[in-house]
mmCIF file of N, CA, C and O in Angstrom:
data_model
loop_
_atom_site.group_PDB
_atom_site.id
_atom_site.type_symbol
_atom_site.label_atom_id
_atom_site.label_comp_id
_atom_site.label_asym_id
_atom_site.label_seq_id
_atom_site.Cartn_x
_atom_site.Cartn_y
_atom_site.Cartn_z
ATOM 1 N N MET I 85 -3.416 -7.773 -9.212
ATOM 2 C CA MET I 85 -2.624 -8.102 -8.052
ATOM 3 C C MET I 85 -3.443 -7.834 -6.796
ATOM 4 O O MET I 85 -3.880 -6.720 -6.562
ATOM 5 N N LYS I 86 -3.655 -8.860 -6.025
ATOM 6 C CA LYS I 86 -4.336 -8.692 -4.747
ATOM 7 C C LYS I 86 -3.305 -8.228 -3.728
ATOM 8 O O LYS I 86 -2.162 -8.661 -3.743
ATOM 9 N N ASN I 87 -3.709 -7.347 -2.872
ATOM 10 C CA ASN I 87 -2.789 -6.865 -1.847
ATOM 11 C C ASN I 87 -3.557 -6.505 -0.592
ATOM 12 O O ASN I 87 -4.778 -6.462 -0.590
ATOM 13 N N ARG I 88 -2.830 -6.252 0.455
ATOM 14 C CA ARG I 88 -3.437 -5.917 1.734
ATOM 15 C C ARG I 88 -3.054 -4.506 2.180
ATOM 16 O O ARG I 88 -3.015 -4.204 3.370
ATOM 17 N N VAL I 89 -2.813 -3.632 1.211
ATOM 18 C CA VAL I 89 -2.427 -2.259 1.514
ATOM 19 C C VAL I 89 -3.555 -1.535 2.245
ATOM 20 O O VAL I 89 -3.329 -0.851 3.243
ATOM 21 N N LYS I 90 -4.775 -1.709 1.783
ATOM 22 C CA LYS I 90 -5.905 -1.025 2.417
ATOM 23 C C LYS I 90 -6.047 -1.451 3.877
ATOM 24 O O LYS I 90 -6.245 -0.612 4.759
ATOM 25 N N LEU I 91 -5.940 -2.755 4.132
ATOM 26 C CA LEU I 91 -6.049 -3.234 5.507
ATOM 27 C C LEU I 91 -4.944 -2.652 6.386
ATOM 28 O O LEU I 91 -5.190 -2.228 7.521
ATOM 29 N N GLY I 92 -3.728 -2.640 5.867
ATOM 30 C CA GLY I 92 -2.604 -2.072 6.612
ATOM 31 C C GLY I 92 -2.784 -0.592 6.877
ATOM 32 O O GLY I 92 -2.477 -0.098 7.964
ATOM 33 N N ARG I 93 -3.304 0.108 5.883
ATOM 34 C CA ARG I 93 -3.538 1.551 6.013
ATOM 35 C C ARG I 93 -4.598 1.835 7.068
ATOM 36 O O ARG I 93 -4.436 2.721 7.919
ATOM 37 N N ILE I 94 -5.660 1.055 7.052
ATOM 38 C CA ILE I 94 -6.737 1.239 8.024
ATOM 39 C C ILE I 94 -6.247 0.936 9.440
ATOM 40 O O ILE I 94 -6.583 1.651 10.387
ATOM 41 N N LYS I 95 -5.435 -0.116 9.577
ATOM 42 C CA LYS I 95 -4.883 -0.460 10.897
ATOM 43 C C LYS I 95 -4.046 0.682 11.466
ATOM 44 O O LYS I 95 -3.988 0.877 12.680
ATOM 45 N N LYS I 96 -3.367 1.420 10.587
ATOM 46 C CA LYS I 96 -2.536 2.547 11.018
ATOM 47 C C LYS I 96 -3.348 3.843 11.121
ATOM 48 O O LYS I 96 -2.803 4.894 11.429
ATOM 49 N N ASP I 97 -4.656 3.748 10.854
ATOM 50 C CA ASP I 97 -5.564 4.895 10.930
ATOM 51 C C ASP I 97 -5.125 6.040 10.015
ATOM 52 O O ASP I 97 -5.069 7.199 10.418
ATOM 53 N N LEU I 98 -4.788 5.672 8.770
ATOM 54 C CA LEU I 98 -4.367 6.651 7.772
ATOM 55 C C LEU I 98 -5.386 6.726 6.645
ATOM 56 O O LEU I 98 -5.970 5.718 6.257
ATOM 57 N N THR I 99 -5.569 7.919 6.101
ATOM 58 C CA THR I 99 -6.364 8.052 4.884
ATOM 59 C C THR I 99 -5.461 7.747 3.692
ATOM 60 O O THR I 99 -4.229 7.710 3.817
ATOM 61 N N GLN I 100 -6.064 7.577 2.534
ATOM 62 C CA GLN I 100 -5.268 7.388 1.322
ATOM 63 C C GLN I 100 -4.362 8.596 1.100
ATOM 64 O O GLN I 100 -3.196 8.445 0.736
ATOM 65 N N ALA I 101 -4.885 9.781 1.326
ATOM 66 C CA ALA I 101 -4.111 11.003 1.119
ATOM 67 C C ALA I 101 -2.920 11.082 2.079
ATOM 68 O O ALA I 101 -1.821 11.480 1.680
ATOM 69 N N GLN I 102 -3.128 10.694 3.330
ATOM 70 C CA GLN I 102 -2.036 10.735 4.306
ATOM 71 C C GLN I 102 -0.933 9.747 3.933
ATOM 72 O O GLN I 102 0.254 10.090 3.982
ATOM 73 N N LEU I 103 -1.325 8.529 3.571
ATOM 74 C CA LEU I 103 -0.330 7.540 3.165
ATOM 75 C C LEU I 103 0.406 8.014 1.920
ATOM 76 O O LEU I 103 1.632 7.917 1.835
ATOM 77 N N ALA I 104 -0.332 8.532 0.963
ATOM 78 C CA ALA I 104 0.269 9.019 -0.283
ATOM 79 C C ALA I 104 1.328 10.083 -0.001
ATOM 80 O O ALA I 104 2.431 10.030 -0.552
ATOM 81 N N LYS I 105 1.005 11.032 0.850
ATOM 82 C CA LYS I 105 1.950 12.103 1.170
ATOM 83 C C LYS I 105 3.215 11.536 1.817
ATOM 84 O O LYS I 105 4.324 11.951 1.496
ATOM 85 N N ARG I 106 3.049 10.555 2.698
ATOM 86 C CA ARG I 106 4.190 9.980 3.412
ATOM 87 C C ARG I 106 5.109 9.174 2.497
ATOM 88 O O ARG I 106 6.298 9.047 2.782
ATOM 89 N N VAL I 107 4.561 8.619 1.412
ATOM 90 C CA VAL I 107 5.385 7.785 0.525
ATOM 91 C C VAL I 107 5.709 8.474 -0.804
ATOM 92 O O VAL I 107 6.336 7.888 -1.670
ATOM 93 N N GLY I 108 5.264 9.708 -0.966
ATOM 94 C CA GLY I 108 5.582 10.451 -2.183
ATOM 95 C C GLY I 108 4.783 10.029 -3.394
ATOM 96 O O GLY I 108 5.301 10.010 -4.514
ATOM 97 N N ALA I 109 3.522 9.692 -3.171
ATOM 98 C CA ALA I 109 2.631 9.290 -4.267
ATOM 99 C C ALA I 109 1.382 10.167 -4.213
ATOM 100 O O ALA I 109 1.268 11.040 -3.357
ATOM 101 N N THR I 110 0.449 9.926 -5.116
ATOM 102 C CA THR I 110 -0.831 10.643 -5.070
ATOM 103 C C THR I 110 -1.887 9.756 -4.419
ATOM 104 O O THR I 110 -1.733 8.534 -4.360
ATOM 105 N N ARG I 111 -2.945 10.397 -3.947
ATOM 106 C CA ARG I 111 -4.058 9.641 -3.371
ATOM 107 C C ARG I 111 -4.648 8.686 -4.407
ATOM 108 O O ARG I 111 -5.004 7.552 -4.106
ATOM 109 N N GLN I 112 -4.709 9.144 -5.644
ATOM 110 C CA GLN I 112 -5.256 8.309 -6.711
ATOM 111 C C GLN I 112 -4.416 7.052 -6.907
ATOM 112 O O GLN I 112 -4.957 5.967 -7.128
ATOM 113 N N THR I 113 -3.099 7.193 -6.831
ATOM 114 C CA THR I 113 -2.212 6.037 -6.980
ATOM 115 C C THR I 113 -2.458 5.027 -5.866
ATOM 116 O O THR I 113 -2.561 3.823 -6.126
ATOM 117 N N ILE I 114 -2.573 5.505 -4.630
ATOM 118 C CA ILE I 114 -2.839 4.601 -3.508
ATOM 119 C C ILE I 114 -4.170 3.886 -3.721
ATOM 120 O O ILE I 114 -4.278 2.674 -3.509
ATOM 121 N N GLY I 115 -5.176 4.609 -4.164
ATOM 122 C CA GLY I 115 -6.480 3.997 -4.439
ATOM 123 C C GLY I 115 -6.395 2.910 -5.499
ATOM 124 O O GLY I 115 -6.990 1.837 -5.353
ATOM 125 N N LEU I 116 -5.642 3.169 -6.559
ATOM 126 C CA LEU I 116 -5.485 2.178 -7.627
ATOM 127 C C LEU I 116 -4.713 0.954 -7.146
ATOM 128 O O LEU I 116 -5.039 -0.182 -7.515
ATOM 129 N N ILE I 117 -3.690 1.172 -6.310
ATOM 130 C CA ILE I 117 -2.934 0.049 -5.749
ATOM 131 C C ILE I 117 -3.859 -0.813 -4.899
ATOM 132 O O ILE I 117 -3.860 -2.040 -5.003
ATOM 133 N N GLU I 118 -4.665 -0.171 -4.057
ATOM 134 C CA GLU I 118 -5.583 -0.908 -3.183
ATOM 135 C C GLU I 118 -6.595 -1.727 -3.984
ATOM 136 O O GLU I 118 -6.970 -2.824 -3.567
ATOM 137 N N LYS I 119 -7.027 -1.197 -5.116
ATOM 138 C CA LYS I 119 -7.989 -1.917 -5.962
ATOM 139 C C LYS I 119 -7.330 -2.985 -6.822
ATOM 140 O O LYS I 119 -8.004 -3.798 -7.437
ATOM 141 N N GLY I 120 -6.004 -2.953 -6.893
ATOM 142 C CA GLY I 120 -5.297 -3.908 -7.737
ATOM 143 C C GLY I 120 -5.231 -3.487 -9.192
ATOM 144 O O GLY I 120 -4.921 -4.300 -10.068
ATOM 145 N N ASP I 121 -5.502 -2.204 -9.466
ATOM 146 C CA ASP I 121 -5.497 -1.696 -10.834
ATOM 147 C C ASP I 121 -4.184 -1.022 -11.216
ATOM 148 O O ASP I 121 -4.056 -0.479 -12.310
ATOM 149 N N TYR I 122 -3.214 -1.017 -10.304
ATOM 150 C CA TYR I 122 -1.928 -0.369 -10.579
ATOM 151 C C TYR I 122 -0.829 -1.219 -9.971
ATOM 152 O O TYR I 122 -0.931 -1.645 -8.821
ATOM 153 N N ASN I 123 0.198 -1.471 -10.755
ATOM 154 C CA ASN I 123 1.332 -2.274 -10.296
ATOM 155 C C ASN I 123 2.450 -1.309 -9.897
ATOM 156 O O ASN I 123 3.142 -0.780 -10.760
ATOM 157 N N PRO I 124 2.628 -1.064 -8.593
ATOM 158 C CA PRO I 124 3.602 -0.062 -8.166
ATOM 159 C C PRO I 124 5.043 -0.518 -8.368
ATOM 160 O O PRO I 124 5.326 -1.718 -8.419
ATOM 161 N N SER I 125 5.931 0.456 -8.446
ATOM 162 C CA SER I 125 7.359 0.147 -8.549
ATOM 163 C C SER I 125 7.824 -0.495 -7.246
ATOM 164 O O SER I 125 7.183 -0.358 -6.199
ATOM 165 N N LEU I 126 8.948 -1.169 -7.313
ATOM 166 C CA LEU I 126 9.516 -1.782 -6.112
ATOM 167 C C LEU I 126 9.814 -0.707 -5.069
ATOM 168 O O LEU I 126 9.571 -0.889 -3.871
ATOM 169 N N GLN I 127 10.314 0.430 -5.525
ATOM 170 C CA GLN I 127 10.622 1.542 -4.614
ATOM 171 C C GLN I 127 9.374 1.988 -3.854
ATOM 172 O O GLN I 127 9.416 2.216 -2.647
ATOM 173 N N LEU I 128 8.245 2.106 -4.558
ATOM 174 C CA LEU I 128 7.002 2.521 -3.911
ATOM 175 C C LEU I 128 6.488 1.430 -2.974
ATOM 176 O O LEU I 128 6.015 1.718 -1.882
ATOM 177 N N CYS I 129 6.606 0.175 -3.388
ATOM 178 C CA CYS I 129 6.196 -0.945 -2.521
ATOM 179 C C CYS I 129 6.973 -0.917 -1.204
ATOM 180 O O CYS I 129 6.388 -1.092 -0.125
ATOM 181 N N ILE I 130 8.277 -0.688 -1.296
ATOM 182 C CA ILE I 130 9.118 -0.646 -0.099
ATOM 183 C C ILE I 130 8.711 0.521 0.789
ATOM 184 O O ILE I 130 8.599 0.377 2.013
ATOM 185 N N ALA I 131 8.469 1.682 0.201
ATOM 186 C CA ALA I 131 8.066 2.858 0.976
ATOM 187 C C ALA I 131 6.742 2.609 1.701
ATOM 188 O O ALA I 131 6.593 2.960 2.880
ATOM 189 N N ILE I 132 5.787 1.989 1.015
ATOM 190 C CA ILE I 132 4.497 1.681 1.632
ATOM 191 C C ILE I 132 4.675 0.683 2.768
ATOM 192 O O ILE I 132 4.126 0.855 3.856
ATOM 193 N N ALA I 133 5.451 -0.351 2.526
ATOM 194 C CA ALA I 133 5.680 -1.374 3.552
ATOM 195 C C ALA I 133 6.324 -0.760 4.795
ATOM 196 O O ALA I 133 5.909 -1.048 5.930
ATOM 197 N N LYS I 134 7.317 0.089 4.606
ATOM 198 C CA LYS I 134 7.972 0.734 5.748
ATOM 199 C C LYS I 134 6.990 1.616 6.507
ATOM 200 O O LYS I 134 6.964 1.609 7.733
ATOM 201 N N GLU I 135 6.200 2.374 5.782
ATOM 202 C CA GLU I 135 5.250 3.290 6.421
ATOM 203 C C GLU I 135 4.178 2.534 7.207
ATOM 204 O O GLU I 135 3.715 3.005 8.241
ATOM 205 N N LEU I 136 3.813 1.348 6.724
ATOM 206 C CA LEU I 136 2.768 0.564 7.388
ATOM 207 C C LEU I 136 3.345 -0.467 8.365
ATOM 208 O O LEU I 136 2.601 -1.264 8.924
ATOM 209 N N ASP I 137 4.665 -0.434 8.554
ATOM 210 C CA ASP I 137 5.339 -1.366 9.471
ATOM 211 C C ASP I 137 5.031 -2.821 9.142
ATOM 212 O O ASP I 137 4.721 -3.632 10.029
ATOM 213 N N GLN I 138 5.088 -3.144 7.847
ATOM 214 C CA GLN I 138 4.847 -4.506 7.397
ATOM 215 C C GLN I 138 5.918 -4.875 6.375
ATOM 216 O O GLN I 138 6.612 -4.011 5.847
ATOM 217 N N THR I 139 6.018 -6.166 6.096
ATOM 218 C CA THR I 139 6.970 -6.617 5.081
ATOM 219 C C THR I 139 6.306 -6.579 3.707
ATOM 220 O O THR I 139 5.076 -6.514 3.597
ATOM 221 N N LEU I 140 7.135 -6.655 2.680
ATOM 222 C CA LEU I 140 6.584 -6.739 1.320
ATOM 223 C C LEU I 140 5.707 -7.971 1.174
ATOM 224 O O LEU I 140 4.637 -7.915 0.559
ATOM 225 N N ASP I 141 6.162 -9.085 1.731
ATOM 226 C CA ASP I 141 5.372 -10.324 1.658
ATOM 227 C C ASP I 141 4.008 -10.145 2.307
ATOM 228 O O ASP I 141 2.993 -10.600 1.772
ATOM 229 N N GLU I 142 3.976 -9.507 3.470
ATOM 230 C CA GLU I 142 2.701 -9.321 4.178
ATOM 231 C C GLU I 142 1.729 -8.473 3.369
ATOM 232 O O GLU I 142 0.522 -8.718 3.384
ATOM 233 N N LEU I 143 2.241 -7.511 2.641
ATOM 234 C CA LEU I 143 1.361 -6.604 1.883
ATOM 235 C C LEU I 143 1.043 -7.092 0.478
ATOM 236 O O LEU I 143 -0.080 -6.911 0.003
ATOM 237 N N PHE I 144 2.024 -7.691 -0.195
ATOM 238 C CA PHE I 144 1.856 -7.937 -1.627
ATOM 239 C C PHE I 144 1.908 -9.393 -2.069
ATOM 240 O O PHE I 144 1.594 -9.665 -3.217
ATOM 241 N N TRP I 145 2.332 -10.312 -1.238
ATOM 242 C CA TRP I 145 2.460 -11.701 -1.650
ATOM 243 C C TRP I 145 1.088 -12.331 -1.808
ATOM 244 O O TRP I 145 0.266 -12.252 -0.908
ATOM 245 N N GLU I 146 0.863 -12.958 -2.945
ATOM 246 C CA GLU I 146 -0.413 -13.623 -3.197
ATOM 247 C C GLU I 146 -0.431 -14.983 -2.527
ATOM 248 O O GLU I 146 0.415 -15.829 -2.812
ATOM 249 N N VAL I 147 -1.372 -15.163 -1.633
ATOM 250 C CA VAL I 147 -1.526 -16.445 -0.935
ATOM 251 C C VAL I 147 -2.637 -17.214 -1.646
ATOM 252 O O VAL I 147 -3.726 -16.700 -1.843
ATOM 253 N N SER I 148 -2.357 -18.463 -2.020
ATOM 254 C CA SER I 148 -3.366 -19.243 -2.738
ATOM 255 C C SER I 148 -4.312 -19.915 -1.798
ATOM 256 O O SER I 148 -4.079 -20.218 -0.707
#
């Protein structure tokens, strides 16, 4: 799954650890999501989107 979580995180000037703490995940989980190696739950996707002030579509929708 391609996503734009890393770009959103960088725009907000957050480290993986800071984002993880804010959404109740681990730094490793955020890293795996950014690499596309982990498919997060809908609950986690929503928490990340809210924290980064973006929509689910903006972060996770695959554009062809």
